[in-house]
Structure formats: C-alpha cells, structure tokens
PDB file of C-alpha atoms in Angstrom:
ATOM      1  CA  ALA A   1     -18.763 -42.900 -11.334  1.00 77.00           C
ATOM      2  CA  GLN A   2     -17.545 -40.823  -8.429  1.00 87.00           C
ATOM      3  CA  LYS A   3     -17.291 -37.131  -9.104  1.00 92.00           C
ATOM      4  CA  VAL A   4     -17.060 -33.834  -7.262  1.00 96.00           C
ATOM      5  CA  THR A   5     -18.068 -30.602  -8.953  1.00 96.00           C
ATOM      6  CA  GLN A   6     -17.126 -27.151  -7.754  1.00 97.00           C
ATOM      7  CA  ALA A   7     -18.726 -24.972 -10.379  1.00 95.00           C
ATOM      8  CA  GLN A   8     -17.312 -21.718  -9.037  1.00 96.00           C
ATOM      9  CA  THR A   9     -13.770 -21.344 -10.318  1.00 95.00           C
ATOM     10  CA  GLU A  10     -13.107 -18.015  -8.667  1.00 96.00           C
ATOM     11  CA  ILE A  11     -15.011 -15.776  -6.263  1.00 97.00           C
ATOM     12  CA  SER A  12     -14.068 -12.248  -5.206  1.00 97.00           C
ATOM     13  CA  VAL A  13     -15.621 -10.519  -2.237  1.00 97.00           C
ATOM     14  CA  VAL A  14     -14.930  -7.544  -0.053  1.00 97.00           C
ATOM     15  CA  GLU A  15     -14.054  -8.082   3.583  1.00 97.00           C
ATOM     16  CA  LYS A  16     -17.002  -8.733   5.916  1.00 97.00           C
ATOM     17  CA  GLU A  17     -19.170 -10.115   3.142  1.00 97.00           C
ATOM     18  CA  ASP A  18     -20.592 -13.616   3.536  1.00 97.00           C
ATOM     19  CA  VAL A  19     -19.633 -16.100   0.846  1.00 97.00           C
ATOM     20  CA  THR A  20     -20.823 -19.618   0.002  1.00 97.00           C
ATOM     21  CA  LEU A  21     -18.708 -22.143  -1.852  1.00 98.00           C
ATOM     22  CA  ASP A  22     -20.705 -24.801  -3.635  1.00 98.00           C
ATOM     23  CA  CYS A  23     -19.888 -28.491  -3.823  1.00 98.00           C
ATOM     24  CA  VAL A  24     -21.956 -31.116  -5.618  1.00 98.00           C
ATOM     25  CA  TYR A  25     -20.961 -34.760  -5.580  1.00 97.00           C
ATOM     26  CA  GLU A  26     -21.917 -37.954  -7.392  1.00 95.00           C
ATOM     27  CA  THR A  27     -21.600 -41.430  -5.972  1.00 92.00           C
ATOM     28  CA  ARG A  28     -23.488 -44.714  -6.040  1.00 89.00           C
ATOM     29  CA  ASP A  29     -22.202 -45.701  -2.615  1.00 87.00           C
ATOM     30  CA  THR A  30     -24.516 -45.525   0.357  1.00 87.00           C
ATOM     31  CA  THR A  31     -21.551 -45.003   2.668  1.00 86.00           C
ATOM     32  CA  TYR A  32     -19.199 -42.215   1.768  1.00 89.00           C
ATOM     33  CA  TYR A  33     -17.221 -39.396   3.333  1.00 90.00           C
ATOM     34  CA  LEU A  34     -16.940 -35.759   2.375  1.00 93.00           C
ATOM     35  CA  PHE A  35     -14.204 -33.303   3.219  1.00 94.00           C
ATOM     36  CA  TRP A  36     -13.278 -29.659   2.771  1.00 96.00           C
ATOM     37  CA  TYR A  37      -9.666 -28.529   2.550  1.00 95.00           C
ATOM     38  CA  LYS A  38      -8.141 -25.056   2.355  1.00 96.00           C
ATOM     39  CA  GLN A  39      -5.011 -24.352   0.304  1.00 95.00           C
ATOM     40  CA  PRO A  40      -3.464 -20.981   1.201  1.00 93.00           C
ATOM     41  CA  PRO A  41      -0.822 -19.382  -1.053  1.00 89.00           C
ATOM     42  CA  SER A  42       1.894 -21.273   0.852  1.00 86.00           C
ATOM     43  CA  GLY A  43       0.685 -24.442  -0.861  1.00 87.00           C
ATOM     44  CA  GLU A  44      -0.207 -26.972   1.820  1.00 88.00           C
ATOM     45  CA  LEU A  45      -3.712 -28.409   2.103  1.00 92.00           C
ATOM     46  CA  VAL A  46      -5.295 -27.759   5.468  1.00 92.00           C
ATOM     47  CA  PHE A  47      -8.111 -30.024   6.619  1.00 91.00           C
ATOM     48  CA  LEU A  48     -11.278 -28.124   7.589  1.00 93.00           C
ATOM     49  CA  ILE A  49     -14.093 -30.611   8.070  1.00 90.00           C
ATOM     50  CA  ARG A  50     -15.247 -34.167   7.395  1.00 89.00           C
ATOM     51  CA  ARG A  51     -18.746 -35.549   7.197  1.00 89.00           C
ATOM     52  CA  ASN A  52     -20.027 -39.077   6.651  1.00 87.00           C
ATOM     53  CA  SER A  53     -23.097 -39.948   4.627  1.00 89.00           C
ATOM     54  CA  PHE A  54     -25.140 -40.848   7.701  1.00 87.00           C
ATOM     55  CA  ASP A  55     -24.640 -37.549   9.409  1.00 84.00           C
ATOM     56  CA  GLU A  56     -26.625 -34.775   7.792  1.00 82.00           C
ATOM     57  CA  GLN A  57     -26.268 -32.385  10.672  1.00 82.00           C
ATOM     58  CA  ASN A  58     -25.003 -29.013   9.636  1.00 84.00           C
ATOM     59  CA  GLU A  59     -21.953 -27.758  11.431  1.00 84.00           C
ATOM     60  CA  ILE A  60     -20.713 -24.383  12.530  1.00 85.00           C
ATOM     61  CA  SER A  61     -17.173 -23.598  13.589  1.00 86.00           C
ATOM     62  CA  GLY A  62     -16.644 -19.940  14.278  1.00 92.00           C
ATOM     63  CA  ARG A  63     -17.192 -18.063  11.035  1.00 93.00           C
ATOM     64  CA  TYR A  64     -17.330 -21.315   9.048  1.00 94.00           C
ATOM     65  CA  SER A  65     -20.451 -23.379   8.481  1.00 93.00           C
ATOM     66  CA  TRP A  66     -21.293 -26.357   6.324  1.00 93.00           C
ATOM     67  CA  ASN A  67     -24.604 -27.420   4.856  1.00 94.00           C
ATOM     68  CA  PHE A  68     -24.834 -31.081   3.902  1.00 94.00           C
ATOM     69  CA  GLN A  69     -27.926 -32.109   1.925  1.00 93.00           C
ATOM     70  CA  LYS A  70     -28.123 -35.664   0.626  1.00 92.00           C
ATOM     71  CA  SER A  71     -31.306 -34.899  -1.301  1.00 92.00           C
ATOM     72  CA  THR A  72     -29.379 -32.563  -3.590  1.00 94.00           C
ATOM     73  CA  SER A  73     -25.965 -34.253  -3.191  1.00 95.00           C
ATOM     74  CA  SER A  74     -24.477 -31.007  -1.985  1.00 96.00           C
ATOM     75  CA  PHE A  75     -22.010 -30.090   0.730  1.00 96.00           C
ATOM     76  CA  ASN A  76     -21.738 -26.315   0.676  1.00 96.00           C
ATOM     77  CA  PHE A  77     -19.376 -24.204   2.729  1.00 96.00           C
ATOM     78  CA  THR A  78     -20.186 -20.706   3.990  1.00 96.00           C
ATOM     79  CA  ILE A  79     -17.778 -18.164   5.421  1.00 96.00           C
ATOM     80  CA  THR A  80     -19.482 -15.452   7.403  1.00 96.00           C
ATOM     81  CA  ALA A  81     -17.909 -11.997   7.643  1.00 97.00           C
ATOM     82  CA  SER A  82     -15.017 -12.953   5.388  1.00 97.00           C
ATOM     83  CA  GLN A  83     -11.505 -11.752   6.139  1.00 97.00           C
ATOM     84  CA  VAL A  84      -8.445 -11.232   3.972  1.00 96.00           C
ATOM     85  CA  VAL A  85      -6.846 -14.280   5.619  1.00 95.00           C
ATOM     86  CA  ASP A  86      -9.618 -16.418   4.141  1.00 97.00           C
ATOM     87  CA  SER A  87      -8.133 -15.865   0.690  1.00 97.00           C
ATOM     88  CA  ALA A  88      -7.167 -19.318  -0.560  1.00 96.00           C
ATOM     89  CA  VAL A  89      -8.223 -22.134  -2.823  1.00 96.00           C
ATOM     90  CA  TYR A  90     -10.861 -24.370  -1.249  1.00 97.00           C
ATOM     91  CA  PHE A  91     -11.292 -27.989  -2.245  1.00 97.00           C
ATOM     92  CA  CYS A  92     -14.213 -30.278  -1.655  1.00 97.00           C
ATOM     93  CA  ALA A  93     -13.414 -34.001  -1.717  1.00 95.00           C
ATOM     94  CA  LEU A  94     -15.244 -37.327  -1.648  1.00 94.00           C
ATOM     95  CA  ARG A  95     -13.700 -40.506  -0.321  1.00 89.00           C
ATOM     96  CA  ASP A  96     -14.561 -43.646  -2.196  1.00 78.00           C
ATOM     97  CA  TYR A  97     -15.515 -46.117   0.538  1.00 74.00           C
ATOM     98  CA  ASN A  98     -14.213 -49.143  -1.344  1.00 73.00           C
ATOM     99  CA  THR A  99     -10.964 -47.861  -2.808  1.00 72.00           C
ATOM    100  CA  ASP A 100     -10.147 -45.363  -0.066  1.00 76.00           C
ATOM    101  CA  LYS A 101      -9.188 -42.778  -2.666  1.00 82.00           C
ATOM    102  CA  LEU A 102      -9.964 -39.085  -2.296  1.00 88.00           C
ATOM    103  CA  ILE A 103     -11.682 -37.570  -5.297  1.00 90.00           C
ATOM    104  CA  PHE A 104     -11.185 -33.826  -5.358  1.00 93.00           C
ATOM    105  CA  GLY A 105     -13.186 -31.113  -7.018  1.00 94.00           C
ATOM    106  CA  THR A 106     -11.315 -28.627  -9.152  1.00 94.00           C
ATOM    107  CA  GLY A 107     -11.245 -26.083  -6.345  1.00 95.00           C
ATOM    108  CA  THR A 108     -12.651 -22.588  -5.864  1.00 97.00           C
ATOM    109  CA  ARG A 109     -10.242 -19.682  -5.553  1.00 96.00           C
ATOM    110  CA  LEU A 110     -11.570 -17.186  -3.029  1.00 97.00           C
ATOM    111  CA  GLN A 111     -10.134 -13.675  -2.979  1.00 97.00           C
ATOM    112  CA  VAL A 112     -11.140 -11.401  -0.139  1.00 97.00           C
ATOM    113  CA  PHE A 113     -10.255  -7.765  -0.670  1.00 97.00           C
ATOM    114  CA  PRO A 114      -9.862  -5.257   2.166  1.00 95.00           C
TER     115      PRO A 114
ATOM    116  CA  GLU B   1      -1.343 -30.322  13.849  1.00 55.00           C
ATOM    117  CA  ALA B   2      -0.075 -32.697  11.176  1.00 61.00           C
ATOM    118  CA  ASP B   3       3.543 -33.838  11.287  1.00 89.00           C
ATOM    119  CA  ILE B   4       4.252 -34.519   7.663  1.00 93.00           C
ATOM    120  CA  TYR B   5       7.278 -33.074   5.943  1.00 95.00           C
ATOM    121  CA  GLN B   6       8.365 -32.650   2.358  1.00 96.00           C
ATOM    122  CA  THR B   7      11.764 -31.665   1.008  1.00 96.00           C
ATOM    123  CA  PRO B   8      12.759 -29.774  -0.946  1.00 96.00           C
ATOM    124  CA  ARG B   9      10.002 -27.160  -0.945  1.00 95.00           C
ATOM    125  CA  TYR B  10      11.166 -25.761  -4.267  1.00 96.00           C
ATOM    126  CA  LEU B  11      13.328 -27.370  -6.941  1.00 97.00           C
ATOM    127  CA  VAL B  12      14.467 -26.061 -10.310  1.00 97.00           C
ATOM    128  CA  ILE B  13      16.307 -28.617 -12.363  1.00 96.00           C
ATOM    129  CA  GLY B  14      17.394 -29.314 -15.921  1.00 96.00           C
ATOM    130  CA  THR B  15      15.918 -31.873 -18.271  1.00 96.00           C
ATOM    131  CA  GLY B  16      17.252 -35.392 -17.909  1.00 95.00           C
ATOM    132  CA  LYS B  17      18.254 -35.170 -14.259  1.00 95.00           C
ATOM    133  CA  LYS B  18      17.226 -37.779 -11.726  1.00 96.00           C
ATOM    134  CA  ILE B  19      15.381 -36.367  -8.744  1.00 96.00           C
ATOM    135  CA  THR B  20      13.889 -37.702  -5.526  1.00 97.00           C
ATOM    136  CA  LEU B  21      11.200 -35.851  -3.628  1.00 97.00           C
ATOM    137  CA  GLU B  22      11.183 -36.729   0.047  1.00 97.00           C
ATOM    138  CA  CYS B  23       8.133 -37.228   2.230  1.00 98.00           C
ATOM    139  CA  SER B  24       8.200 -38.203   5.888  1.00 97.00           C
ATOM    140  CA  GLN B  25       5.582 -38.378   8.608  1.00 95.00           C
ATOM    141  CA  THR B  26       6.013 -38.923  12.319  1.00 92.00           C
ATOM    142  CA  MET B  27       2.431 -39.950  13.085  1.00 88.00           C
ATOM    143  CA  GLY B  28       2.915 -43.670  12.466  1.00 89.00           C
ATOM    144  CA  HIS B  29       0.337 -43.601   9.668  1.00 90.00           C
ATOM    145  CA  ASP B  30       0.144 -46.700   7.507  1.00 91.00           C
ATOM    146  CA  LYS B  31      -1.410 -45.070   4.470  1.00 92.00           C
ATOM    147  CA  MET B  32       0.498 -42.565   2.384  1.00 94.00           C
ATOM    148  CA  TYR B  33      -0.273 -40.812  -0.895  1.00 94.00           C
ATOM    149  CA  TRP B  34       1.312 -38.678  -3.596  1.00 96.00           C
ATOM    150  CA  TYR B  35      -0.720 -36.136  -5.533  1.00 95.00           C
ATOM    151  CA  GLN B  36       0.250 -34.025  -8.505  1.00 95.00           C
ATOM    152  CA  GLN B  37      -1.331 -30.622  -8.739  1.00 94.00           C
ATOM    153  CA  ASP B  38      -1.280 -28.847 -12.077  1.00 86.00           C
ATOM    154  CA  PRO B  39      -1.329 -25.056 -12.495  1.00 77.00           C
ATOM    155  CA  GLY B  40      -5.084 -25.226 -13.000  1.00 70.00           C
ATOM    156  CA  MET B  41      -5.316 -26.380  -9.382  1.00 83.00           C
ATOM    157  CA  GLU B  42      -6.738 -29.851 -10.000  1.00 84.00           C
ATOM    158  CA  LEU B  43      -5.274 -32.598  -7.795  1.00 90.00           C
ATOM    159  CA  HIS B  44      -4.500 -36.034  -9.202  1.00 90.00           C
ATOM    160  CA  LEU B  45      -3.532 -39.120  -7.215  1.00 92.00           C
ATOM    161  CA  ILE B  46      -0.381 -40.612  -8.737  1.00 93.00           C
ATOM    162  CA  HIS B  47       0.789 -43.145  -6.108  1.00 95.00           C
ATOM    163  CA  TYR B  48      -0.334 -44.588  -2.808  1.00 93.00           C
ATOM    164  CA  SER B  49       0.777 -47.086  -0.216  1.00 94.00           C
ATOM    165  CA  TYR B  50      -1.074 -49.010   2.465  1.00 91.00           C
ATOM    166  CA  GLY B  51       2.033 -49.904   4.403  1.00 92.00           C
ATOM    167  CA  VAL B  52       5.623 -51.072   4.220  1.00 95.00           C
ATOM    168  CA  ASN B  53       6.450 -52.762   0.909  1.00 95.00           C
ATOM    169  CA  SER B  54       3.055 -51.797  -0.503  1.00 93.00           C
ATOM    170  CA  THR B  55       2.853 -49.366  -3.435  1.00 95.00           C
ATOM    171  CA  GLU B  56       0.132 -48.816  -6.008  1.00 92.00           C
ATOM    172  CA  LYS B  57      -0.320 -46.542  -8.985  1.00 92.00           C
ATOM    173  CA  GLY B  58      -2.992 -43.892  -8.733  1.00 89.00           C
ATOM    174  CA  ASP B  59      -5.518 -42.574 -11.188  1.00 82.00           C
ATOM    175  CA  LEU B  60      -3.159 -40.382 -13.182  1.00 83.00           C
ATOM    176  CA  SER B  61      -0.431 -42.133 -15.099  1.00 79.00           C
ATOM    177  CA  SER B  62       2.955 -40.947 -13.947  1.00 83.00           C
ATOM    178  CA  GLU B  63       6.516 -41.680 -14.986  1.00 89.00           C
ATOM    179  CA  SER B  64       7.590 -41.410 -11.378  1.00 93.00           C
ATOM    180  CA  THR B  65       8.169 -44.328  -9.024  1.00 94.00           C
ATOM    181  CA  VAL B  66       7.822 -44.663  -5.262  1.00 96.00           C
ATOM    182  CA  SER B  67       9.083 -46.913  -2.524  1.00 96.00           C
ATOM    183  CA  ARG B  68       7.955 -47.669   1.020  1.00 97.00           C
ATOM    184  CA  ILE B  69      10.732 -49.346   2.959  1.00 96.00           C
ATOM    185  CA  ARG B  70       9.890 -47.648   6.246  1.00 96.00           C
ATOM    186  CA  THR B  71       6.489 -46.667   7.601  1.00 94.00           C
ATOM    187  CA  GLU B  72       7.447 -43.038   7.987  1.00 95.00           C
ATOM    188  CA  HIS B  73       9.115 -42.507   4.618  1.00 97.00           C
ATOM    189  CA  PHE B  74       7.549 -42.431   1.116  1.00 98.00           C
ATOM    190  CA  PRO B  75       9.944 -40.932  -1.442  1.00 98.00           C
ATOM    191  CA  LEU B  76       9.028 -40.246  -5.060  1.00 97.00           C
ATOM    192  CA  THR B  77      11.647 -40.563  -7.796  1.00 96.00           C
ATOM    193  CA  LEU B  78      11.815 -39.285 -11.351  1.00 93.00           C
ATOM    194  CA  GLU B  79      14.592 -41.051 -13.268  1.00 93.00           C
ATOM    195  CA  SER B  80      14.772 -38.454 -16.020  1.00 94.00           C
ATOM    196  CA  ALA B  81      12.987 -35.167 -15.429  1.00 94.00           C
ATOM    197  CA  ARG B  82      11.194 -33.455 -18.308  1.00 94.00           C
ATOM    198  CA  PRO B  83       9.439 -30.077 -18.593  1.00 95.00           C
ATOM    199  CA  SER B  84       6.092 -31.905 -18.569  1.00 92.00           C
ATOM    200  CA  HIS B  85       6.892 -32.926 -14.968  1.00 93.00           C
ATOM    201  CA  THR B  86       6.743 -29.308 -13.849  1.00 94.00           C
ATOM    202  CA  SER B  87       4.079 -29.267 -11.172  1.00 94.00           C
ATOM    203  CA  GLN B  88       3.412 -29.153  -7.465  1.00 95.00           C
ATOM    204  CA  TYR B  89       3.696 -32.512  -5.693  1.00 96.00           C
ATOM    205  CA  LEU B  90       1.800 -33.064  -2.457  1.00 96.00           C
ATOM    206  CA  CYS B  91       2.309 -35.935  -0.046  1.00 96.00           C
ATOM    207  CA  ALA B  92      -0.387 -37.060   2.399  1.00 95.00           C
ATOM    208  CA  SER B  93      -0.931 -39.710   5.049  1.00 93.00           C
ATOM    209  CA  ARG B  94      -3.671 -41.111   7.230  1.00 89.00           C
ATOM    210  CA  ARG B  95      -4.269 -43.823   9.805  1.00 80.00           C
ATOM    211  CA  ARG B  96      -5.313 -47.246   8.586  1.00 71.00           C
ATOM    212  CA  GLU B  97      -7.959 -47.726  11.290  1.00 66.00           C
ATOM    213  CA  GLY B  98     -11.236 -45.948  10.822  1.00 64.00           C
ATOM    214  CA  SER B  99     -12.666 -45.080   7.460  1.00 59.00           C
ATOM    215  CA  TYR B 100     -13.538 -41.704   8.797  1.00 63.00           C
ATOM    216  CA  ASN B 101     -10.036 -40.382   9.187  1.00 76.00           C
ATOM    217  CA  GLU B 102      -8.904 -37.511   7.054  1.00 84.00           C
ATOM    218  CA  GLN B 103      -5.686 -37.309   5.088  1.00 89.00           C
ATOM    219  CA  PHE B 104      -3.040 -34.932   6.406  1.00 90.00           C
ATOM    220  CA  PHE B 105      -1.017 -33.127   3.781  1.00 93.00           C
ATOM    221  CA  GLY B 106       2.566 -31.960   3.666  1.00 94.00           C
ATOM    222  CA  PRO B 107       3.575 -28.480   2.479  1.00 93.00           C
ATOM    223  CA  GLY B 108       4.295 -29.655  -1.061  1.00 94.00           C
ATOM    224  CA  THR B 109       7.271 -29.552  -3.421  1.00 96.00           C
ATOM    225  CA  ARG B 110       7.067 -27.138  -6.310  1.00 95.00           C
ATOM    226  CA  LEU B 111       9.113 -28.663  -9.142  1.00 96.00           C
ATOM    227  CA  THR B 112      10.218 -26.791 -12.247  1.00 96.00           C
ATOM    228  CA  VAL B 113      12.027 -28.657 -15.000  1.00 96.00           C
ATOM    229  CA  LEU B 114      13.766 -26.436 -17.534  1.00 95.00           C
TER     230      LEU B 114
END
C-alpha cells in the first residue's frame, strides 16, 4: 500500500536555527513521484519541489534543501537559517504512478519564533 | 504562479442548506481535484476529474457531488449541509501530459455548518 509518514507533528525553533522535516514513504512502484508543499496560515498549498524516483540528486534552492534517499525511502526537507515567514504546515506527498492520486502525509507544523 | 480560484473563501451556513463551492482555473488543465482537509490537517481526496464529463469519487467517501461541464470549472455541491461537513475544501488542477507535473492548489474554502 502507498503511504507517506511525517512523524513530526509539530516543531518549534527560534529564528536562524536550521530545521529538518522528515518524510518517509512506502510504495511498491518502481516509478513514483514525490512532492513537498507548504501551507501558510492563509490556507493555500504552495508547491515547493518535485522529485521522481530515478533522480536521487539532492537539491538546494536558497535556504531550502532536500535529501532524497531511496535506500531508506526518505525525502527530507531542511530549512537553513529559519525565518518567521517559514512558519507553516509542510506536507510531503507521493503520487501513485498508476492512479495519478496524490497521497499526502499528515503534515508537520513548523513554528519559527523571533 | 498558479491561476486557480475558489469562491467563497469562507462560508458559514445553517444545517440543511444547499451549497456550491466554486473552483475555476485558467491554465487549461484537464485534471482537477477536490480535497477535504480536517482540523487535524490531514488531506483527503474526495473527487477528481480527468476532463470534461469525467468525474470520479476519491478515497474518502463524501456526500458531496461534482460536475465538469467546462474544462475550467469544477464545482462541488452539498445538497443538504450538516455540521459534519465543516472543513476546509481545497481544489487543485494539473496538466494531463507528463506524469511529472505537480498539482496547483487554490486558496481553499473554509466551510462551517452550524
């Protein structure tokens, strides 16, 4: 069965701290796609990154970086030097290649205090 | 920048009323989705469509119905609202071509049924 686990329900940090959000997935597919979305207090989901199962390259975008490891079925997200504006709920998601459905984790609420 | 719109953003309504939540996108996307997000943050797919005149039920059973008469429009209707329908409803869309494409989300409708 397809599943995404975000074990951290809530994380609180002080500004400028680095923080890593964990994501572990389960799938029997050899082809699959992983995503991270950010949900600020305003409610919309904002796309952050996608990765397919054949591309294990890590990615850095400004203060954001992602570590994809197929060996441990993990797709972790790190924010370096966190800022108050990073406060949001972050969702990891897996797309089922056959059904095209997005399977979301339960989300991690990140609070960054000044 | 995603061009997907939802109205109303907030709705408070009494039990038994019929309501329609609107979702429109101007990107020409074939695939559209409705998600229900409970207060615990988890997202559940309740309806999806692969194009005009195509609608399917999602993973979470819902008393709502949808229609897809035009590519850009995917409204969700509740014939008789109940307090158990209180939730946030998020609409999303993506292009048909390319498995890799991410879903773009609208700002959501926060529904409260009294």
